[in-house]
């Protein structure tokens, strides 16, 4: 089976297993996803979802957050870890949105990459979830799982994994596929314990069972 054929089969099986999989960060506006994805670095989505409630209660829009003292942002987001750098990036990012984009999140990949604290993973998440554009989010689950499954071979660098997946994943499937990898990575193909291969829907086609 070619990697492209393997990818299509994995996509279909994960669709059946996780039909409603979506972003696990809570947001109702694009700028909030931008904030949350920055906070999610080295922090669980569940904790981010709790912390941002206090942040948005005090600073309910882009303008308010852009004008907020960095120290006050840091005090609120500290439970997410790396509070100083995250607060600094969030503040700078909101200032740019306010000053250059009328408080809106740009729908251009390269423009997103120029925002403080936004890398390829974050930009892809925004493009896919907010704007419905083709996207491949190479988070830790994605990188671990596609290596185990055999869609890539011993590639750990996020950008290289992303580029390899673009060649075999249909563009319209990329965003949802990556969300389903998160669900599968948490529930079955786990990182901190041995993967639960016996109850995996990909057991018979996975290239590296048990690794």
PDB file of N, CA and C in Angstrom, residues 62-118:
ATOM      1  N   UNK A  62     -10.337  42.622  21.714  1.00  0.00           N
ATOM      2  CA  UNK A  62      -8.958  42.857  21.269  1.00  0.00           C
ATOM      3  C   UNK A  62      -8.433  44.178  21.818  1.00  0.00           C
ATOM      4  N   UNK A  63      -9.245  45.228  21.760  1.00  0.00           N
ATOM      5  CA  UNK A  63      -8.817  46.548  22.217  1.00  0.00           C
ATOM      6  C   UNK A  63      -8.445  46.517  23.695  1.00  0.00           C
ATOM      7  N   UNK A  64      -9.282  45.895  24.496  1.00  0.00           N
ATOM      8  CA  UNK A  64      -9.017  45.836  25.938  1.00  0.00           C
ATOM      9  C   UNK A  64      -7.736  45.062  26.237  1.00  0.00           C
ATOM     10  N   UNK A  65      -7.535  43.974  25.525  1.00  0.00           N
ATOM     11  CA  UNK A  65      -6.345  43.157  25.773  1.00  0.00           C
ATOM     12  C   UNK A  65      -5.094  43.856  25.242  1.00  0.00           C
ATOM     13  N   UNK A  66      -5.237  44.590  24.143  1.00  0.00           N
ATOM     14  CA  UNK A  66      -4.107  45.339  23.584  1.00  0.00           C
ATOM     15  C   UNK A  66      -3.655  46.443  24.540  1.00  0.00           C
ATOM     16  N   UNK A  67      -4.609  47.010  25.275  1.00  0.00           N
ATOM     17  CA  UNK A  67      -4.297  48.112  26.184  1.00  0.00           C
ATOM     18  C   UNK A  67      -3.947  47.629  27.591  1.00  0.00           C
ATOM     19  N   UNK A  68      -4.110  46.350  27.851  1.00  0.00           N
ATOM     20  CA  UNK A  68      -3.875  45.814  29.193  1.00  0.00           C
ATOM     21  C   UNK A  68      -2.385  45.809  29.530  1.00  0.00           C
ATOM     22  N   UNK A  69      -2.036  46.088  30.769  1.00  0.00           N
ATOM     23  CA  UNK A  69      -0.634  45.964  31.190  1.00  0.00           C
ATOM     24  C   UNK A  69      -0.165  44.512  31.039  1.00  0.00           C
ATOM     25  N   UNK A  70       1.021  44.344  30.516  1.00  0.00           N
ATOM     26  CA  UNK A  70       1.561  42.997  30.324  1.00  0.00           C
ATOM     27  C   UNK A  70       1.611  42.251  31.645  1.00  0.00           C
ATOM     28  N   UNK A  71       1.910  42.971  32.714  1.00  0.00           N
ATOM     29  CA  UNK A  71       2.012  42.347  34.033  1.00  0.00           C
ATOM     30  C   UNK A  71       0.675  41.757  34.475  1.00  0.00           C
ATOM     31  N   UNK A  72      -0.408  42.444  34.119  1.00  0.00           N
ATOM     32  CA  UNK A  72      -1.730  41.964  34.499  1.00  0.00           C
ATOM     33  C   UNK A  72      -2.106  40.717  33.683  1.00  0.00           C
ATOM     34  N   UNK A  73      -1.752  40.717  32.409  1.00  0.00           N
ATOM     35  CA  UNK A  73      -1.980  39.529  31.573  1.00  0.00           C
ATOM     36  C   UNK A  73      -1.187  38.358  32.138  1.00  0.00           C
ATOM     37  N   UNK A  74       0.077  38.621  32.487  1.00  0.00           N
ATOM     38  CA  UNK A  74       0.940  37.561  33.014  1.00  0.00           C
ATOM     39  C   UNK A  74       0.379  36.968  34.303  1.00  0.00           C
ATOM     40  N   UNK A  75      -0.160  37.819  35.166  1.00  0.00           N
ATOM     41  CA  UNK A  75      -0.719  37.336  36.427  1.00  0.00           C
ATOM     42  C   UNK A  75      -1.848  36.337  36.186  1.00  0.00           C
ATOM     43  N   UNK A  76      -2.650  36.603  35.168  1.00  0.00           N
ATOM     44  CA  UNK A  76      -3.803  35.740  34.888  1.00  0.00           C
ATOM     45  C   UNK A  76      -3.389  34.446  34.193  1.00  0.00           C
ATOM     46  N   UNK A  77      -2.442  34.548  33.257  1.00  0.00           N
ATOM     47  CA  UNK A  77      -2.090  33.368  32.446  1.00  0.00           C
ATOM     48  C   UNK A  77      -0.967  32.535  33.062  1.00  0.00           C
ATOM     49  N   UNK A  78      -0.440  32.964  34.181  1.00  0.00           N
ATOM     50  CA  UNK A  78       0.676  32.255  34.815  1.00  0.00           C
ATOM     51  C   UNK A  78       0.437  30.759  35.008  1.00  0.00           C
ATOM     52  N   UNK A  79      -0.795  30.309  35.362  1.00  0.00           N
ATOM     53  CA  UNK A  79      -1.026  28.871  35.530  1.00  0.00           C
ATOM     54  C   UNK A  79      -0.746  28.040  34.269  1.00  0.00           C
ATOM     55  N   UNK A  80      -0.674  28.684  33.109  1.00  0.00           N
ATOM     56  CA  UNK A  80      -0.378  27.955  31.870  1.00  0.00           C
ATOM     57  C   UNK A  80       1.116  27.729  31.669  1.00  0.00           C
ATOM     58  N   UNK A  81       1.938  28.303  32.552  1.00  0.00           N
ATOM     59  CA  UNK A  81       3.380  28.158  32.404  1.00  0.00           C
ATOM     60  C   UNK A  81       3.939  29.169  31.416  1.00  0.00           C
ATOM     61  N   UNK A  82       5.220  29.478  31.535  1.00  0.00           N
ATOM     62  CA  UNK A  82       5.895  30.439  30.649  1.00  0.00           C
ATOM     63  C   UNK A  82       5.124  31.755  30.591  1.00  0.00           C
ATOM     64  N   UNK A  83       4.603  32.160  31.755  1.00  0.00           N
ATOM     65  CA  UNK A  83       3.699  33.298  31.795  1.00  0.00           C
ATOM     66  C   UNK A  83       4.258  34.576  31.218  1.00  0.00           C
ATOM     67  N   UNK A  84       5.530  34.870  31.475  1.00  0.00           N
ATOM     68  CA  UNK A  84       6.100  36.135  31.019  1.00  0.00           C
ATOM     69  C   UNK A  84       6.140  36.213  29.493  1.00  0.00           C
ATOM     70  N   UNK A  85       6.686  35.188  28.867  1.00  0.00           N
ATOM     71  CA  UNK A  85       6.814  35.220  27.404  1.00  0.00           C
ATOM     72  C   UNK A  85       5.449  35.137  26.719  1.00  0.00           C
ATOM     73  N   UNK A  86       4.543  34.344  27.283  1.00  0.00           N
ATOM     74  CA  UNK A  86       3.215  34.235  26.691  1.00  0.00           C
ATOM     75  C   UNK A  86       2.450  35.546  26.799  1.00  0.00           C
ATOM     76  N   UNK A  87       2.528  36.187  27.957  1.00  0.00           N
ATOM     77  CA  UNK A  87       1.849  37.472  28.150  1.00  0.00           C
ATOM     78  C   UNK A  87       2.416  38.532  27.214  1.00  0.00           C
ATOM     79  N   UNK A  88       3.730  38.542  27.073  1.00  0.00           N
ATOM     80  CA  UNK A  88       4.379  39.511  26.182  1.00  0.00           C
ATOM     81  C   UNK A  88       3.922  39.314  24.737  1.00  0.00           C
ATOM     82  N   UNK A  89       3.879  38.053  24.293  1.00  0.00           N
ATOM     83  CA  UNK A  89       3.457  37.766  22.922  1.00  0.00           C
ATOM     84  C   UNK A  89       1.987  38.118  22.697  1.00  0.00           C
ATOM     85  N   UNK A  90       1.144  37.778  23.668  1.00  0.00           N
ATOM     86  CA  UNK A  90      -0.284  38.062  23.538  1.00  0.00           C
ATOM     87  C   UNK A  90      -0.516  39.571  23.456  1.00  0.00           C
ATOM     88  N   UNK A  91       0.157  40.317  24.313  1.00  0.00           N
ATOM     89  CA  UNK A  91       0.026  41.767  24.308  1.00  0.00           C
ATOM     90  C   UNK A  91       0.461  42.353  22.965  1.00  0.00           C
ATOM     91  N   UNK A  92       1.621  41.950  22.494  1.00  0.00           N
ATOM     92  CA  UNK A  92       2.144  42.469  21.231  1.00  0.00           C
ATOM     93  C   UNK A  92       1.243  42.076  20.059  1.00  0.00           C
ATOM     94  N   UNK A  93       0.749  40.854  20.097  1.00  0.00           N
ATOM     95  CA  UNK A  93      -0.119  40.351  19.033  1.00  0.00           C
ATOM     96  C   UNK A  93      -1.422  41.156  18.967  1.00  0.00           C
ATOM     97  N   UNK A  94      -2.045  41.385  20.125  1.00  0.00           N
ATOM     98  CA  UNK A  94      -3.298  42.136  20.154  1.00  0.00           C
ATOM     99  C   UNK A  94      -3.097  43.587  19.710  1.00  0.00           C
ATOM    100  N   UNK A  95      -1.951  44.168  20.043  1.00  0.00           N
ATOM    101  CA  UNK A  95      -1.645  45.532  19.593  1.00  0.00           C
ATOM    102  C   UNK A  95      -1.579  45.598  18.067  1.00  0.00           C
ATOM    103  N   UNK A  96      -0.959  44.596  17.458  1.00  0.00           N
ATOM    104  CA  UNK A  96      -0.858  44.566  15.993  1.00  0.00           C
ATOM    105  C   UNK A  96      -2.243  44.386  15.367  1.00  0.00           C
ATOM    106  N   UNK A  97      -3.052  43.497  15.937  1.00  0.00           N
ATOM    107  CA  UNK A  97      -4.410  43.310  15.414  1.00  0.00           C
ATOM    108  C   UNK A  97      -5.189  44.617  15.492  1.00  0.00           C
ATOM    109  N   UNK A  98      -5.055  45.307  16.603  1.00  0.00           N
ATOM    110  CA  UNK A  98      -5.787  46.561  16.805  1.00  0.00           C
ATOM    111  C   UNK A  98      -5.303  47.652  15.860  1.00  0.00           C
ATOM    112  N   UNK A  99      -3.991  47.753  15.695  1.00  0.00           N
ATOM    113  CA  UNK A  99      -3.414  48.853  14.922  1.00  0.00           C
ATOM    114  C   UNK A  99      -3.400  48.608  13.417  1.00  0.00           C
ATOM    115  N   UNK A 100      -3.220  47.356  13.013  1.00  0.00           N
ATOM    116  CA  UNK A 100      -3.042  47.078  11.587  1.00  0.00           C
ATOM    117  C   UNK A 100      -4.219  46.370  10.927  1.00  0.00           C
ATOM    118  N   UNK A 101      -5.041  45.685  11.722  1.00  0.00           N
ATOM    119  CA  UNK A 101      -6.099  44.864  11.127  1.00  0.00           C
ATOM    120  C   UNK A 101      -7.487  45.182  11.681  1.00  0.00           C
ATOM    121  N   UNK A 102      -7.629  46.371  12.256  1.00  0.00           N
ATOM    122  CA  UNK A 102      -8.930  46.809  12.767  1.00  0.00           C
ATOM    123  C   UNK A 102      -9.518  45.810  13.761  1.00  0.00           C
ATOM    124  N   UNK A 103      -8.640  45.201  14.539  1.00  0.00           N
ATOM    125  CA  UNK A 103      -9.085  44.271  15.565  1.00  0.00           C
ATOM    126  C   UNK A 103      -9.431  42.880  15.060  1.00  0.00           C
ATOM    127  N   UNK A 104      -9.199  42.632  13.781  1.00  0.00           N
ATOM    128  CA  UNK A 104      -9.533  41.340  13.181  1.00  0.00           C
ATOM    129  C   UNK A 104      -8.276  40.486  13.013  1.00  0.00           C
ATOM    130  N   UNK A 105      -8.479  39.175  12.930  1.00  0.00           N
ATOM    131  CA  UNK A 105      -7.370  38.250  12.669  1.00  0.00           C
ATOM    132  C   UNK A 105      -7.211  38.102  11.158  1.00  0.00           C
ATOM    133  N   UNK A 106      -6.014  38.325  10.624  1.00  0.00           N
ATOM    134  CA  UNK A 106      -5.828  38.202   9.174  1.00  0.00           C
ATOM    135  C   UNK A 106      -6.018  36.767   8.692  1.00  0.00           C
ATOM    136  N   UNK A 107      -6.599  36.632   7.518  1.00  0.00           N
ATOM    137  CA  UNK A 107      -6.846  35.311   6.956  1.00  0.00           C
ATOM    138  C   UNK A 107      -5.780  34.878   5.972  1.00  0.00           C
ATOM    139  N   UNK A 108      -4.599  35.405   6.127  1.00  0.00           N
ATOM    140  CA  UNK A 108      -3.468  35.088   5.255  1.00  0.00           C
ATOM    141  C   UNK A 108      -2.391  34.391   6.078  1.00  0.00           C
ATOM    142  N   UNK A 109      -1.936  33.257   5.586  1.00  0.00           N
ATOM    143  CA  UNK A 109      -0.979  32.435   6.333  1.00  0.00           C
ATOM    144  C   UNK A 109       0.297  33.203   6.661  1.00  0.00           C
ATOM    145  N   UNK A 110       0.855  33.882   5.673  1.00  0.00           N
ATOM    146  CA  UNK A 110       2.108  34.605   5.899  1.00  0.00           C
ATOM    147  C   UNK A 110       1.922  35.766   6.868  1.00  0.00           C
ATOM    148  N   UNK A 111       0.757  36.410   6.810  1.00  0.00           N
ATOM    149  CA  UNK A 111       0.479  37.497   7.752  1.00  0.00           C
ATOM    150  C   UNK A 111       0.380  36.958   9.171  1.00  0.00           C
ATOM    151  N   UNK A 112      -0.217  35.793   9.325  1.00  0.00           N
ATOM    152  CA  UNK A 112      -0.310  35.170  10.653  1.00  0.00           C
ATOM    153  C   UNK A 112       1.068  34.861  11.210  1.00  0.00           C
ATOM    154  N   UNK A 113       1.956  34.378  10.351  1.00  0.00           N
ATOM    155  CA  UNK A 113       3.303  34.018  10.801  1.00  0.00           C
ATOM    156  C   UNK A 113       4.090  35.222  11.311  1.00  0.00           C
ATOM    157  N   UNK A 114       3.707  36.409  10.888  1.00  0.00           N
ATOM    158  CA  UNK A 114       4.410  37.618  11.320  1.00  0.00           C
ATOM    159  C   UNK A 114       3.945  38.102  12.688  1.00  0.00           C
ATOM    160  N   UNK A 115       2.845  37.521  13.193  1.00  0.00           N
ATOM    161  CA  UNK A 115       2.346  37.927  14.505  1.00  0.00           C
ATOM    162  C   UNK A 115       3.214  37.328  15.608  1.00  0.00           C
ATOM    163  N   UNK A 116       3.460  38.066  16.684  1.00  0.00           N
ATOM    164  CA  UNK A 116       4.295  37.555  17.786  1.00  0.00           C
ATOM    165  C   UNK A 116       3.731  36.256  18.374  1.00  0.00           C
ATOM    166  N   UNK A 117       4.615  35.278  18.516  1.00  0.00           N
ATOM    167  CA  UNK A 117       4.221  34.017  19.136  1.00  0.00           C
ATOM    168  C   UNK A 117       3.472  33.061  18.230  1.00  0.00           C
ATOM    169  N   UNK A 118       3.322  33.405  16.964  1.00  0.00           N
ATOM    170  CA  UNK A 118       2.582  32.543  16.031  1.00  0.00           C
ATOM    171  C   UNK A 118       3.561  31.822  15.109  1.00  0.00           C
TER     172      UNK A 118
END
